[in-house]
Amino acid sequence: VQLQASGGGLVQAGGSLRLSCAASGRTFSNYVMGWFRQAPGKEREFVAHISRGGGMTSYVDSVKGRFAISRDNAKNTMSLQMNSLKPEDTAVYYCAASVSWTRIRDGYDYWGQGTLVTVSS
C-alpha cells in the first residue's frame, strides 16, 4: 500500500493541526494504521494507532487527551487531529500501515514520506 502524509506546518504552542494520510494500492481496511514521529536527533516513536474498522485506538501517554486518530475506509484516508500542541511535539510525522495491532516500529510494513510539524513557543 502506498501512503502519502500531509498537513504539517508551523503552529504556535497551544494551537492545532490536522494531519492526513491518503492510501492507495491495496485494501486499506485490511491494515491497522498508525502515526509515528521523529524529532531531530531522536528515534522514531509511536504516537497512535487505529484498528482496521476504526473501533479501537491507542495513544502514547504524552499525547493522550490532545490528539485524536481517525480513519475513513470508504475514502482510504486516516487523520490525526492534534490540539494543544507543545514545542516538544515538533517532529516529522509519519503514517504507517501494519497487519498487526502493534506499537512497534518494525511491525509496520508500509510508510508514508513524513510531514513536518513545528510548534513554536
Short mmCIF file of N, CA and C in Angstrom, two decimals:
data_model
loop_
_atom_site.label_atom_id
_atom_site.label_comp_id
_atom_site.label_asym_id
_atom_site.label_seq_id
_atom_site.Cartn_x
_atom_site.Cartn_y
_atom_site.Cartn_z
N VAL A 1 0.85 -1.18 0.00
CA VAL A 1 0.00 0.00 0.00
C VAL A 1 0.89 1.24 0.00
N GLN A 2 0.51 2.24 -0.81
CA GLN A 2 1.27 3.48 -0.85
C GLN A 2 0.58 4.51 0.05
N LEU A 3 1.38 5.22 0.82
CA LEU A 3 0.86 6.17 1.79
C LEU A 3 1.44 7.55 1.54
N GLN A 4 0.59 8.56 1.66
CA GLN A 4 1.01 9.94 1.45
C GLN A 4 0.49 10.78 2.62
N ALA A 5 1.42 11.27 3.42
CA ALA A 5 1.06 12.11 4.56
C ALA A 5 1.10 13.58 4.17
N SER A 6 0.21 14.34 4.79
CA SER A 6 0.16 15.78 4.52
C SER A 6 -0.42 16.50 5.72
N GLY A 7 -0.35 17.83 5.70
CA GLY A 7 -0.98 18.63 6.73
C GLY A 7 -0.05 19.25 7.75
N GLY A 8 1.22 18.96 7.66
CA GLY A 8 2.16 19.56 8.61
C GLY A 8 2.33 21.04 8.37
N GLY A 9 3.00 21.69 9.32
CA GLY A 9 3.24 23.11 9.18
C GLY A 9 3.78 23.70 10.46
N LEU A 10 3.81 25.02 10.51
CA LEU A 10 4.28 25.76 11.67
C LEU A 10 3.08 26.28 12.45
N VAL A 11 3.07 26.03 13.74
CA VAL A 11 1.97 26.48 14.58
C VAL A 11 2.52 26.91 15.93
N GLN A 12 1.84 27.85 16.57
CA GLN A 12 2.26 28.28 17.89
C GLN A 12 1.80 27.28 18.94
N ALA A 13 2.51 27.26 20.04
CA ALA A 13 2.12 26.40 21.16
C ALA A 13 0.68 26.69 21.57
N GLY A 14 -0.07 25.63 21.80
CA GLY A 14 -1.48 25.76 22.12
C GLY A 14 -2.39 25.65 20.92
N GLY A 15 -1.81 25.70 19.74
CA GLY A 15 -2.58 25.64 18.52
C GLY A 15 -2.90 24.21 18.10
N SER A 16 -3.52 24.11 16.92
CA SER A 16 -3.96 22.82 16.41
C SER A 16 -3.52 22.61 14.97
N LEU A 17 -3.37 21.35 14.62
CA LEU A 17 -3.12 20.94 13.24
C LEU A 17 -3.84 19.62 13.00
N ARG A 18 -4.17 19.39 11.75
CA ARG A 18 -4.77 18.10 11.38
C ARG A 18 -3.93 17.48 10.28
N LEU A 19 -3.37 16.33 10.58
CA LEU A 19 -2.60 15.59 9.59
C LEU A 19 -3.50 14.59 8.88
N SER A 20 -3.19 14.35 7.62
CA SER A 20 -3.94 13.38 6.84
C SER A 20 -2.98 12.38 6.20
N CYS A 21 -3.50 11.21 5.96
CA CYS A 21 -2.73 10.16 5.29
C CYS A 21 -3.65 9.53 4.25
N ALA A 22 -3.25 9.60 2.99
CA ALA A 22 -4.03 9.01 1.91
C ALA A 22 -3.36 7.72 1.48
N ALA A 23 -4.16 6.68 1.32
CA ALA A 23 -3.64 5.37 0.96
C ALA A 23 -4.14 4.95 -0.41
N SER A 24 -3.31 4.16 -1.08
CA SER A 24 -3.71 3.61 -2.38
C SER A 24 -2.97 2.31 -2.60
N GLY A 25 -3.47 1.52 -3.49
CA GLY A 25 -2.77 0.34 -3.95
C GLY A 25 -3.25 -0.99 -3.41
N ARG A 26 -3.69 -1.01 -2.17
CA ARG A 26 -4.18 -2.25 -1.58
C ARG A 26 -5.43 -1.93 -0.76
N THR A 27 -6.06 -2.95 -0.25
CA THR A 27 -7.27 -2.75 0.51
C THR A 27 -6.95 -2.10 1.85
N PHE A 28 -7.31 -0.83 1.94
CA PHE A 28 -6.95 -0.01 3.11
C PHE A 28 -7.48 -0.62 4.40
N SER A 29 -8.69 -1.14 4.35
CA SER A 29 -9.33 -1.64 5.56
C SER A 29 -8.70 -2.93 6.09
N ASN A 30 -7.77 -3.49 5.37
CA ASN A 30 -7.06 -4.69 5.84
C ASN A 30 -5.96 -4.35 6.84
N TYR A 31 -5.65 -3.07 7.00
CA TYR A 31 -4.48 -2.67 7.77
C TYR A 31 -4.83 -1.87 9.02
N VAL A 32 -4.10 -2.17 10.06
CA VAL A 32 -4.02 -1.27 11.20
C VAL A 32 -3.19 -0.07 10.73
N MET A 33 -3.64 1.11 11.08
CA MET A 33 -2.94 2.32 10.65
C MET A 33 -2.37 3.05 11.87
N GLY A 34 -1.18 3.57 11.70
CA GLY A 34 -0.54 4.25 12.81
C GLY A 34 0.15 5.54 12.41
N TRP A 35 0.40 6.35 13.43
CA TRP A 35 1.22 7.55 13.27
C TRP A 35 2.45 7.40 14.16
N PHE A 36 3.58 7.75 13.61
CA PHE A 36 4.83 7.81 14.33
C PHE A 36 5.42 9.20 14.14
N ARG A 37 6.38 9.54 14.97
CA ARG A 37 7.05 10.83 14.79
C ARG A 37 8.52 10.69 15.13
N GLN A 38 9.31 11.56 14.52
CA GLN A 38 10.75 11.55 14.77
C GLN A 38 11.23 12.98 14.92
N ALA A 39 11.66 13.29 16.13
CA ALA A 39 12.21 14.61 16.41
C ALA A 39 13.70 14.62 16.07
N PRO A 40 14.26 15.79 15.82
CA PRO A 40 15.69 15.85 15.47
C PRO A 40 16.56 15.17 16.52
N GLY A 41 17.43 14.29 16.07
CA GLY A 41 18.35 13.62 16.97
C GLY A 41 17.75 12.51 17.80
N LYS A 42 16.48 12.19 17.55
CA LYS A 42 15.83 11.15 18.33
C LYS A 42 15.34 10.02 17.43
N GLU A 43 14.99 8.92 18.08
CA GLU A 43 14.48 7.78 17.33
C GLU A 43 13.00 8.02 16.98
N ARG A 44 12.56 7.34 15.95
CA ARG A 44 11.16 7.41 15.57
C ARG A 44 10.32 6.72 16.64
N GLU A 45 9.28 7.40 17.11
CA GLU A 45 8.48 6.85 18.18
C GLU A 45 7.02 6.73 17.78
N PHE A 46 6.35 5.79 18.42
CA PHE A 46 4.91 5.57 18.22
C PHE A 46 4.13 6.75 18.78
N VAL A 47 3.09 7.16 18.06
CA VAL A 47 2.20 8.21 18.54
C VAL A 47 0.80 7.66 18.80
N ALA A 48 0.23 7.00 17.79
CA ALA A 48 -1.14 6.49 17.91
C ALA A 48 -1.38 5.46 16.83
N HIS A 49 -2.37 4.60 17.07
CA HIS A 49 -2.80 3.72 16.00
C HIS A 49 -4.28 3.43 16.15
N ILE A 50 -4.85 2.91 15.04
CA ILE A 50 -6.28 2.68 14.97
C ILE A 50 -6.52 1.35 14.28
N SER A 51 -7.50 0.62 14.77
CA SER A 51 -7.79 -0.71 14.25
C SER A 51 -8.39 -0.64 12.85
N ARG A 52 -8.52 -1.78 12.24
CA ARG A 52 -8.96 -1.86 10.85
C ARG A 52 -10.33 -1.20 10.63
N GLY A 53 -11.22 -1.45 11.55
CA GLY A 53 -12.56 -0.88 11.42
C GLY A 53 -12.72 0.47 12.08
N GLY A 54 -11.71 0.90 12.81
CA GLY A 54 -11.74 2.20 13.46
C GLY A 54 -12.30 2.18 14.87
N GLY A 55 -12.69 1.01 15.35
CA GLY A 55 -13.33 0.97 16.64
C GLY A 55 -12.40 0.98 17.83
N MET A 56 -11.13 0.79 17.58
CA MET A 56 -10.15 0.74 18.67
C MET A 56 -8.99 1.68 18.35
N THR A 57 -8.60 2.46 19.34
CA THR A 57 -7.47 3.37 19.18
C THR A 57 -6.57 3.27 20.40
N SER A 58 -5.34 3.70 20.22
CA SER A 58 -4.37 3.69 21.31
C SER A 58 -3.38 4.81 21.08
N TYR A 59 -2.92 5.43 22.20
CA TYR A 59 -2.04 6.59 22.10
C TYR A 59 -0.86 6.46 23.06
N VAL A 60 0.23 7.07 22.69
CA VAL A 60 1.33 7.22 23.64
C VAL A 60 0.86 8.20 24.72
N ASP A 61 1.33 8.00 25.93
CA ASP A 61 0.83 8.79 27.06
C ASP A 61 0.99 10.29 26.85
N SER A 62 2.04 10.70 26.19
CA SER A 62 2.33 12.12 26.06
C SER A 62 1.33 12.88 25.19
N VAL A 63 0.51 12.17 24.42
CA VAL A 63 -0.46 12.86 23.56
C VAL A 63 -1.90 12.55 23.94
N LYS A 64 -2.11 11.69 24.91
CA LYS A 64 -3.47 11.34 25.32
C LYS A 64 -4.24 12.58 25.75
N GLY A 65 -5.46 12.68 25.25
CA GLY A 65 -6.30 13.83 25.58
C GLY A 65 -6.06 15.03 24.69
N ARG A 66 -5.01 15.00 23.89
CA ARG A 66 -4.71 16.12 23.00
C ARG A 66 -4.84 15.73 21.52
N PHE A 67 -4.49 14.50 21.20
CA PHE A 67 -4.52 14.02 19.82
C PHE A 67 -5.67 13.03 19.64
N ALA A 68 -6.21 12.99 18.42
CA ALA A 68 -7.26 12.03 18.11
C ALA A 68 -7.02 11.46 16.72
N ILE A 69 -6.94 10.14 16.66
CA ILE A 69 -6.74 9.45 15.39
C ILE A 69 -8.08 8.96 14.87
N SER A 70 -8.26 9.01 13.56
CA SER A 70 -9.50 8.54 12.95
C SER A 70 -9.18 8.02 11.55
N ARG A 71 -10.13 7.30 10.98
CA ARG A 71 -9.96 6.80 9.63
C ARG A 71 -11.30 6.76 8.93
N ASP A 72 -11.24 6.82 7.60
CA ASP A 72 -12.42 6.70 6.77
C ASP A 72 -12.10 5.65 5.71
N ASN A 73 -12.56 4.44 5.92
CA ASN A 73 -12.22 3.35 5.00
C ASN A 73 -12.85 3.54 3.62
N ALA A 74 -13.95 4.25 3.55
CA ALA A 74 -14.58 4.50 2.25
C ALA A 74 -13.73 5.44 1.39
N LYS A 75 -12.95 6.30 2.06
CA LYS A 75 -12.12 7.26 1.34
C LYS A 75 -10.64 6.90 1.38
N ASN A 76 -10.31 5.79 2.04
CA ASN A 76 -8.91 5.36 2.15
C ASN A 76 -8.03 6.43 2.77
N THR A 77 -8.53 7.03 3.83
CA THR A 77 -7.78 8.08 4.50
C THR A 77 -7.74 7.86 6.01
N MET A 78 -6.73 8.43 6.62
CA MET A 78 -6.58 8.43 8.06
C MET A 78 -6.17 9.85 8.46
N SER A 79 -6.57 10.24 9.66
CA SER A 79 -6.24 11.58 10.13
C SER A 79 -5.71 11.56 11.55
N LEU A 80 -5.00 12.61 11.88
CA LEU A 80 -4.56 12.81 13.26
C LEU A 80 -4.85 14.26 13.61
N GLN A 81 -5.86 14.46 14.45
CA GLN A 81 -6.18 15.80 14.93
C GLN A 81 -5.31 16.08 16.14
N MET A 82 -4.54 17.14 16.05
CA MET A 82 -3.60 17.47 17.13
C MET A 82 -3.98 18.82 17.73
N ASN A 83 -4.35 18.80 18.99
CA ASN A 83 -4.75 20.01 19.70
C ASN A 83 -3.79 20.29 20.84
N SER A 84 -3.84 21.50 21.34
CA SER A 84 -2.99 21.90 22.47
C SER A 84 -1.54 21.52 22.22
N LEU A 85 -1.07 21.85 21.06
CA LEU A 85 0.28 21.45 20.66
C LEU A 85 1.34 22.11 21.54
N LYS A 86 2.41 21.36 21.76
CA LYS A 86 3.52 21.81 22.59
C LYS A 86 4.80 21.81 21.76
N PRO A 87 5.78 22.59 22.14
CA PRO A 87 7.05 22.58 21.39
C PRO A 87 7.65 21.18 21.29
N GLU A 88 7.45 20.36 22.31
CA GLU A 88 8.01 19.00 22.27
C GLU A 88 7.29 18.09 21.29
N ASP A 89 6.21 18.55 20.69
CA ASP A 89 5.54 17.80 19.63
C ASP A 89 6.21 18.01 18.28
N THR A 90 7.16 18.92 18.21
CA THR A 90 7.87 19.20 16.97
C THR A 90 8.59 17.95 16.48
N ALA A 91 8.30 17.54 15.25
CA ALA A 91 8.86 16.31 14.68
C ALA A 91 8.37 16.15 13.25
N VAL A 92 8.98 15.22 12.56
CA VAL A 92 8.42 14.74 11.30
C VAL A 92 7.46 13.61 11.66
N TYR A 93 6.23 13.72 11.17
CA TYR A 93 5.20 12.73 11.46
C TYR A 93 5.02 11.82 10.26
N TYR A 94 4.99 10.52 10.55
CA TYR A 94 4.85 9.52 9.51
C TYR A 94 3.59 8.70 9.73
N CYS A 95 2.88 8.40 8.66
CA CYS A 95 1.80 7.43 8.76
C CYS A 95 2.34 6.09 8.28
N ALA A 96 1.76 5.04 8.80
CA ALA A 96 2.25 3.70 8.52
C ALA A 96 1.12 2.69 8.59
N ALA A 97 1.32 1.56 7.92
CA ALA A 97 0.31 0.51 7.87
C ALA A 97 0.91 -0.81 8.33
N SER A 98 0.11 -1.56 9.09
CA SER A 98 0.57 -2.83 9.62
C SER A 98 -0.54 -3.87 9.52
N VAL A 99 -0.13 -5.14 9.45
CA VAL A 99 -1.12 -6.21 9.51
C VAL A 99 -1.38 -6.64 10.95
N SER A 100 -0.64 -6.03 11.88
CA SER A 100 -0.75 -6.41 13.29
C SER A 100 -1.14 -5.22 14.15
N TRP A 101 -1.74 -5.53 15.30
CA TRP A 101 -2.05 -4.50 16.28
C TRP A 101 -0.80 -4.34 17.15
N THR A 102 0.06 -3.40 16.78
CA THR A 102 1.34 -3.25 17.43
C THR A 102 1.75 -1.79 17.51
N ARG A 103 2.57 -1.47 18.52
CA ARG A 103 3.16 -0.14 18.64
C ARG A 103 4.62 -0.14 18.19
N ILE A 104 5.08 -1.30 17.81
CA ILE A 104 6.49 -1.45 17.47
C ILE A 104 6.73 -0.97 16.05
N ARG A 105 7.72 -0.10 15.89
CA ARG A 105 8.01 0.49 14.59
C ARG A 105 8.26 -0.59 13.54
N ASP A 106 9.01 -1.61 13.89
CA ASP A 106 9.36 -2.65 12.92
C ASP A 106 8.16 -3.52 12.54
N GLY A 107 7.07 -3.35 13.25
CA GLY A 107 5.86 -4.10 12.93
C GLY A 107 5.04 -3.48 11.81
N TYR A 108 5.48 -2.32 11.34
CA TYR A 108 4.76 -1.63 10.28
C TYR A 108 5.48 -1.86 8.95
N ASP A 109 4.69 -2.27 7.96
CA ASP A 109 5.25 -2.71 6.69
C ASP A 109 5.35 -1.59 5.65
N TYR A 110 4.48 -0.62 5.77
CA TYR A 110 4.41 0.44 4.77
C TYR A 110 4.44 1.79 5.47
N TRP A 111 5.16 2.73 4.85
CA TRP A 111 5.36 4.05 5.45
C TRP A 111 5.13 5.15 4.43
N GLY A 112 4.56 6.24 4.91
CA GLY A 112 4.48 7.44 4.11
C GLY A 112 5.79 8.21 4.20
N GLN A 113 5.87 9.31 3.49
CA GLN A 113 7.12 10.05 3.38
C GLN A 113 7.37 11.00 4.55
N GLY A 114 6.38 11.27 5.36
CA GLY A 114 6.56 12.16 6.50
C GLY A 114 6.13 13.58 6.20
N THR A 115 5.63 14.24 7.23
CA THR A 115 5.25 15.64 7.12
C THR A 115 5.73 16.35 8.38
N LEU A 116 6.35 17.51 8.21
CA LEU A 116 6.99 18.20 9.32
C LEU A 116 6.00 19.06 10.09
N VAL A 117 6.00 18.87 11.39
CA VAL A 117 5.22 19.70 12.31
C VAL A 117 6.19 20.47 13.19
N THR A 118 6.07 21.78 13.19
CA THR A 118 6.92 22.62 14.01
C THR A 118 6.04 23.45 14.93
N VAL A 119 6.27 23.32 16.23
CA VAL A 119 5.49 24.05 17.22
C VAL A 119 6.41 25.06 17.90
N SER A 120 6.09 26.33 17.73
CA SER A 120 6.92 27.38 18.30
C SER A 120 6.39 27.77 19.69
N SER A 121 7.32 28.16 20.54
CA SER A 121 6.94 28.52 21.91
C SER A 121 6.60 30.01 22.03
#
